[in-house]
């Protein structure tokens, strides 16, 4: 049985009907070592056999993977964390400056006899106007445009990205390690180049 989609092993596994005993200290047999089980999503390469169904749907190993993917919580990207920090700092700064401006406007002596209510209202309007002007509304748009340019550049290099935020995360990555022979590749080992005088001897 070829189980590359489940275990990542490219070589087909020979199955048997013997009981597999647990080793000392083990609670369960690892998935790749369960030679007496066949799984949904795997392919019979050679031979025939009869089996007993022990799980269906979300209770299967494929179902457990699907459930884990569905319930996986998405963390924030470094850019989102930095933008959240910037927003917090800007909020505190704008609120502080607005309060100071409001207080100065009220405490400042006015030349003409102006009612206290009108003075407070005018000061409040100035403070609110300042707060609105200080908030960078275009920041979200600029970030989106920059990330979409990144997606376009990546697509020119044959890399398709579904989420814009993934571009920035991918840009921060230094090393990508992957070992999924059957799921990421065609499950085929191919010689692309050889070094040596005798090609037949190498083969």
mmCIF file of C-alpha atoms in Angstrom:
data_model
loop_
_atom_site.group_PDB
_atom_site.id
_atom_site.type_symbol
_atom_site.label_atom_id
_atom_site.label_comp_id
_atom_site.label_asym_id
_atom_site.label_seq_id
_atom_site.Cartn_x
_atom_site.Cartn_y
_atom_site.Cartn_z
ATOM 1 C CA UNK A 1 0.000 0.000 0.000
ATOM 2 C CA UNK A 2 1.292 3.443 -0.966
ATOM 3 C CA UNK A 3 0.684 5.784 2.024
ATOM 4 C CA UNK A 4 2.626 8.865 0.890
ATOM 5 C CA UNK A 5 -0.379 11.179 1.333
ATOM 6 C CA UNK A 6 -0.600 10.180 4.997
ATOM 7 C CA UNK A 7 2.952 9.421 6.153
ATOM 8 C CA UNK A 8 5.086 11.111 3.476
ATOM 9 C CA UNK A 9 6.939 7.864 2.735
ATOM 10 C CA UNK A 10 7.414 7.454 -1.016
ATOM 11 C CA UNK A 11 8.056 3.685 -0.938
ATOM 12 C CA UNK A 12 4.982 1.403 -0.751
ATOM 13 C CA UNK A 13 4.531 -0.516 2.519
ATOM 14 C CA UNK A 14 3.970 -4.289 2.750
ATOM 15 C CA UNK A 15 1.029 -5.097 5.032
ATOM 16 C CA UNK A 16 0.470 -8.159 7.244
ATOM 17 C CA UNK A 17 -2.200 -9.419 9.636
ATOM 18 C CA UNK A 18 -0.051 -10.080 12.723
ATOM 19 C CA UNK A 19 -0.633 -8.304 16.024
ATOM 20 C CA UNK A 20 1.742 -5.410 16.723
ATOM 21 C CA UNK A 21 2.682 -5.240 20.401
ATOM 22 C CA UNK A 22 3.458 -1.961 22.125
ATOM 23 C CA UNK A 23 6.992 -1.276 23.260
ATOM 24 C CA UNK A 24 7.665 -0.415 26.881
ATOM 25 C CA UNK A 25 6.528 3.107 27.702
ATOM 26 C CA UNK A 26 4.565 3.574 24.448
ATOM 27 C CA UNK A 27 0.862 4.438 24.538
ATOM 28 C CA UNK A 28 0.216 3.814 20.839
ATOM 29 C CA UNK A 29 1.960 2.446 17.761
ATOM 30 C CA UNK A 30 3.273 5.265 15.493
ATOM 31 C CA UNK A 31 1.279 5.720 12.291
ATOM 32 C CA UNK A 32 4.112 4.653 9.987
ATOM 33 C CA UNK A 33 4.649 1.417 11.950
ATOM 34 C CA UNK A 34 1.058 0.192 11.793
ATOM 35 C CA UNK A 35 1.757 -2.486 9.205
ATOM 36 C CA UNK A 36 -1.499 -4.347 9.934
ATOM 37 C CA UNK A 37 -3.749 -1.360 9.106
ATOM 38 C CA UNK A 38 -4.763 0.229 5.804
ATOM 39 C CA UNK A 39 -5.937 3.828 5.678
ATOM 40 C CA UNK A 40 -8.313 5.999 3.711
ATOM 41 C CA UNK A 41 -6.415 8.055 1.133
ATOM 42 C CA UNK A 42 -3.809 5.347 0.544
ATOM 43 C CA UNK A 43 -3.552 3.276 -2.650
ATOM 44 C CA UNK A 44 -3.131 -0.469 -3.077
ATOM 45 C CA UNK A 45 -0.124 -0.879 -5.360
ATOM 46 C CA UNK A 46 0.035 -4.672 -5.491
ATOM 47 C CA UNK A 47 -1.922 -7.631 -4.121
ATOM 48 C CA UNK A 48 -5.377 -8.050 -2.660
ATOM 49 C CA UNK A 49 -6.890 -8.470 0.767
ATOM 50 C CA UNK A 50 -9.891 -8.190 3.062
ATOM 51 C CA UNK A 51 -10.155 -5.708 5.918
ATOM 52 C CA UNK A 52 -12.454 -4.649 8.743
ATOM 53 C CA UNK A 53 -13.548 -1.000 8.830
ATOM 54 C CA UNK A 54 -12.644 0.476 12.235
ATOM 55 C CA UNK A 55 -13.365 4.180 11.615
ATOM 56 C CA UNK A 56 -15.147 6.408 9.114
ATOM 57 C CA UNK A 57 -15.341 10.103 8.303
ATOM 58 C CA UNK A 58 -13.676 12.438 10.798
ATOM 59 C CA UNK A 59 -12.586 9.487 12.988
ATOM 60 C CA UNK A 60 -10.124 8.283 10.344
ATOM 61 C CA UNK A 61 -6.496 9.471 10.244
ATOM 62 C CA UNK A 62 -7.297 11.717 7.271
ATOM 63 C CA UNK A 63 -10.282 13.053 9.210
ATOM 64 C CA UNK A 64 -8.053 13.844 12.195
ATOM 65 C CA UNK A 65 -5.711 15.811 9.917
ATOM 66 C CA UNK A 66 -8.679 17.697 8.421
ATOM 67 C CA UNK A 67 -10.000 18.430 11.925
ATOM 68 C CA UNK A 68 -6.588 19.693 13.074
ATOM 69 C CA UNK A 69 -6.388 21.984 10.027
ATOM 70 C CA UNK A 70 -9.923 23.289 10.588
ATOM 71 C CA UNK A 71 -9.273 24.050 14.267
ATOM 72 C CA UNK A 72 -5.779 25.503 13.788
ATOM 73 C CA UNK A 73 -5.572 28.998 15.216
ATOM 74 C CA UNK A 74 -3.919 31.551 12.976
ATOM 75 C CA UNK A 75 -1.284 33.678 14.675
ATOM 76 C CA UNK A 76 -0.473 37.233 13.700
ATOM 77 C CA UNK A 77 2.303 37.901 11.211
ATOM 78 C CA UNK A 78 5.283 40.092 12.249
ATOM 79 C CA UNK A 79 3.860 42.966 10.175
ATOM 80 C CA UNK A 80 0.440 42.717 11.872
ATOM 81 C CA UNK A 81 2.121 42.725 15.293
ATOM 82 C CA UNK A 82 4.166 45.833 14.374
ATOM 83 C CA UNK A 83 1.096 47.610 12.954
ATOM 84 C CA UNK A 84 -0.868 46.808 16.123
ATOM 85 C CA UNK A 85 1.967 48.267 18.238
ATOM 86 C CA UNK A 86 2.104 51.371 16.021
ATOM 87 C CA UNK A 87 -1.679 51.816 16.276
ATOM 88 C CA UNK A 88 -1.511 51.557 20.076
ATOM 89 C CA UNK A 89 1.309 54.117 20.316
ATOM 90 C CA UNK A 90 -0.476 56.496 17.915
ATOM 91 C CA UNK A 91 -3.733 56.147 19.864
ATOM 92 C CA UNK A 92 -2.085 57.047 23.176
ATOM 93 C CA UNK A 93 -0.185 59.955 21.593
ATOM 94 C CA UNK A 94 -3.262 61.358 19.838
ATOM 95 C CA UNK A 95 -5.424 61.022 22.955
ATOM 96 C CA UNK A 96 -2.735 62.679 25.100
ATOM 97 C CA UNK A 97 -2.222 65.572 22.689
ATOM 98 C CA UNK A 98 -5.993 66.042 22.276
ATOM 99 C CA UNK A 99 -6.489 66.218 26.060
ATOM 100 C CA UNK A 100 -3.637 68.739 26.380
ATOM 101 C CA UNK A 101 -5.044 70.908 23.545
ATOM 102 C CA UNK A 102 -8.531 70.709 25.075
ATOM 103 C CA UNK A 103 -7.207 71.763 28.500
ATOM 104 C CA UNK A 104 -5.085 74.613 27.083
ATOM 105 C CA UNK A 105 -8.031 75.940 25.022
ATOM 106 C CA UNK A 106 -10.289 76.031 28.079
ATOM 107 C CA UNK A 107 -7.691 77.546 30.437
ATOM 108 C CA UNK A 108 -6.549 80.149 27.902
ATOM 109 C CA UNK A 109 -8.117 83.522 28.656
ATOM 110 C CA UNK A 110 -10.348 84.796 25.857
ATOM 111 C CA UNK A 111 -10.485 88.459 24.853
ATOM 112 C CA UNK A 112 -14.238 88.711 24.524
ATOM 113 C CA UNK A 113 -16.838 87.512 26.993
ATOM 114 C CA UNK A 114 -17.559 84.070 25.634
ATOM 115 C CA UNK A 115 -19.949 81.690 27.357
ATOM 116 C CA UNK A 116 -18.283 78.768 29.095
ATOM 117 C CA UNK A 117 -20.428 76.274 27.146
ATOM 118 C CA UNK A 118 -19.349 77.671 23.755
ATOM 119 C CA UNK A 119 -15.726 77.780 24.907
ATOM 120 C CA UNK A 120 -15.839 74.088 25.965
ATOM 121 C CA UNK A 121 -17.626 73.133 22.723
ATOM 122 C CA UNK A 122 -15.072 74.929 20.542
ATOM 123 C CA UNK A 123 -12.182 73.403 22.476
ATOM 124 C CA UNK A 124 -13.732 69.950 22.140
ATOM 125 C CA UNK A 125 -14.191 70.399 18.370
ATOM 126 C CA UNK A 126 -10.546 71.450 17.968
ATOM 127 C CA UNK A 127 -9.366 68.426 19.975
ATOM 128 C CA UNK A 128 -11.532 66.010 17.964
ATOM 129 C CA UNK A 129 -10.376 67.570 14.660
ATOM 130 C CA UNK A 130 -6.770 67.108 15.721
ATOM 131 C CA UNK A 131 -7.393 63.467 16.703
ATOM 132 C CA UNK A 132 -9.067 62.706 13.368
ATOM 133 C CA UNK A 133 -6.291 64.422 11.396
ATOM 134 C CA UNK A 134 -3.537 62.548 13.263
ATOM 135 C CA UNK A 135 -4.914 59.059 12.544
ATOM 136 C CA UNK A 136 -3.267 57.625 9.367
ATOM 137 C CA UNK A 137 -6.319 56.386 7.433
ATOM 138 C CA UNK A 138 -4.229 55.558 4.369
ATOM 139 C CA UNK A 139 -1.911 53.185 6.253
ATOM 140 C CA UNK A 140 -4.102 50.106 5.680
ATOM 141 C CA UNK A 141 -4.392 50.917 1.972
ATOM 142 C CA UNK A 142 -0.631 51.440 1.593
ATOM 143 C CA UNK A 143 0.118 48.113 3.331
ATOM 144 C CA UNK A 144 -2.397 46.294 1.095
ATOM 145 C CA UNK A 145 -0.917 47.831 -2.076
ATOM 146 C CA UNK A 146 2.647 46.929 -1.051
ATOM 147 C CA UNK A 147 1.658 43.341 -0.215
ATOM 148 C CA UNK A 148 -0.250 42.963 -3.497
ATOM 149 C CA UNK A 149 2.883 44.112 -5.374
ATOM 150 C CA UNK A 150 4.736 41.364 -3.493
ATOM 151 C CA UNK A 151 2.130 38.796 -4.605
ATOM 152 C CA UNK A 152 2.545 39.933 -8.220
ATOM 153 C CA UNK A 153 6.338 39.618 -8.014
ATOM 154 C CA UNK A 154 6.046 36.161 -6.454
ATOM 155 C CA UNK A 155 3.637 35.014 -9.177
ATOM 156 C CA UNK A 156 6.251 35.942 -11.789
ATOM 157 C CA UNK A 157 8.525 33.430 -10.034
ATOM 158 C CA UNK A 158 5.835 30.723 -10.175
ATOM 159 C CA UNK A 159 4.797 31.047 -6.520
ATOM 160 C CA UNK A 160 1.055 31.422 -5.961
ATOM 161 C CA UNK A 161 0.036 32.952 -2.617
ATOM 162 C CA UNK A 162 -3.572 32.935 -1.420
ATOM 163 C CA UNK A 163 -3.264 35.308 1.535
ATOM 164 C CA UNK A 164 -1.651 38.737 1.279
ATOM 165 C CA UNK A 165 -0.218 38.556 4.801
ATOM 166 C CA UNK A 166 1.697 35.388 3.846
ATOM 167 C CA UNK A 167 3.917 37.439 1.499
ATOM 168 C CA UNK A 168 5.395 39.410 4.382
ATOM 169 C CA UNK A 169 5.867 36.267 6.506
ATOM 170 C CA UNK A 170 7.540 34.497 3.594
ATOM 171 C CA UNK A 171 9.793 37.516 3.126
ATOM 172 C CA UNK A 172 10.993 37.137 6.738
ATOM 173 C CA UNK A 173 11.840 33.425 6.243
ATOM 174 C CA UNK A 174 15.541 32.582 5.939
ATOM 175 C CA UNK A 175 15.325 28.789 5.561
ATOM 176 C CA UNK A 176 12.395 26.588 4.486
ATOM 177 C CA UNK A 177 12.691 22.896 5.406
ATOM 178 C CA UNK A 178 10.169 20.456 3.942
ATOM 179 C CA UNK A 179 10.056 16.675 3.859
ATOM 180 C CA UNK A 180 6.798 15.524 2.304
ATOM 181 C CA UNK A 181 7.791 13.208 -0.514
ATOM 182 C CA UNK A 182 4.332 12.127 -1.551
ATOM 183 C CA UNK A 183 2.318 15.268 -0.860
ATOM 184 C CA UNK A 184 4.501 18.030 -2.312
ATOM 185 C CA UNK A 185 6.061 16.072 -5.166
ATOM 186 C CA UNK A 186 4.901 13.474 -7.715
ATOM 187 C CA UNK A 187 6.225 10.716 -5.447
ATOM 188 C CA UNK A 188 8.946 9.936 -7.994
ATOM 189 C CA UNK A 189 12.715 10.037 -7.629
ATOM 190 C CA UNK A 190 14.356 11.279 -10.842
ATOM 191 C CA UNK A 191 18.031 11.550 -11.762
ATOM 192 C CA UNK A 192 18.607 15.018 -13.213
ATOM 193 C CA UNK A 193 22.410 14.976 -13.459
ATOM 194 C CA UNK A 194 25.333 12.618 -12.906
ATOM 195 C CA UNK A 195 29.039 12.994 -12.207
ATOM 196 C CA UNK A 196 31.523 10.324 -13.274
ATOM 197 C CA UNK A 197 33.053 8.691 -16.341
ATOM 198 C CA UNK A 198 31.112 5.405 -16.308
ATOM 199 C CA UNK A 199 27.368 6.083 -16.412
ATOM 200 C CA UNK A 200 26.443 2.366 -16.365
ATOM 201 C CA UNK A 201 28.568 1.773 -13.263
ATOM 202 C CA UNK A 202 26.896 4.722 -11.535
ATOM 203 C CA UNK A 203 23.453 3.344 -12.371
#
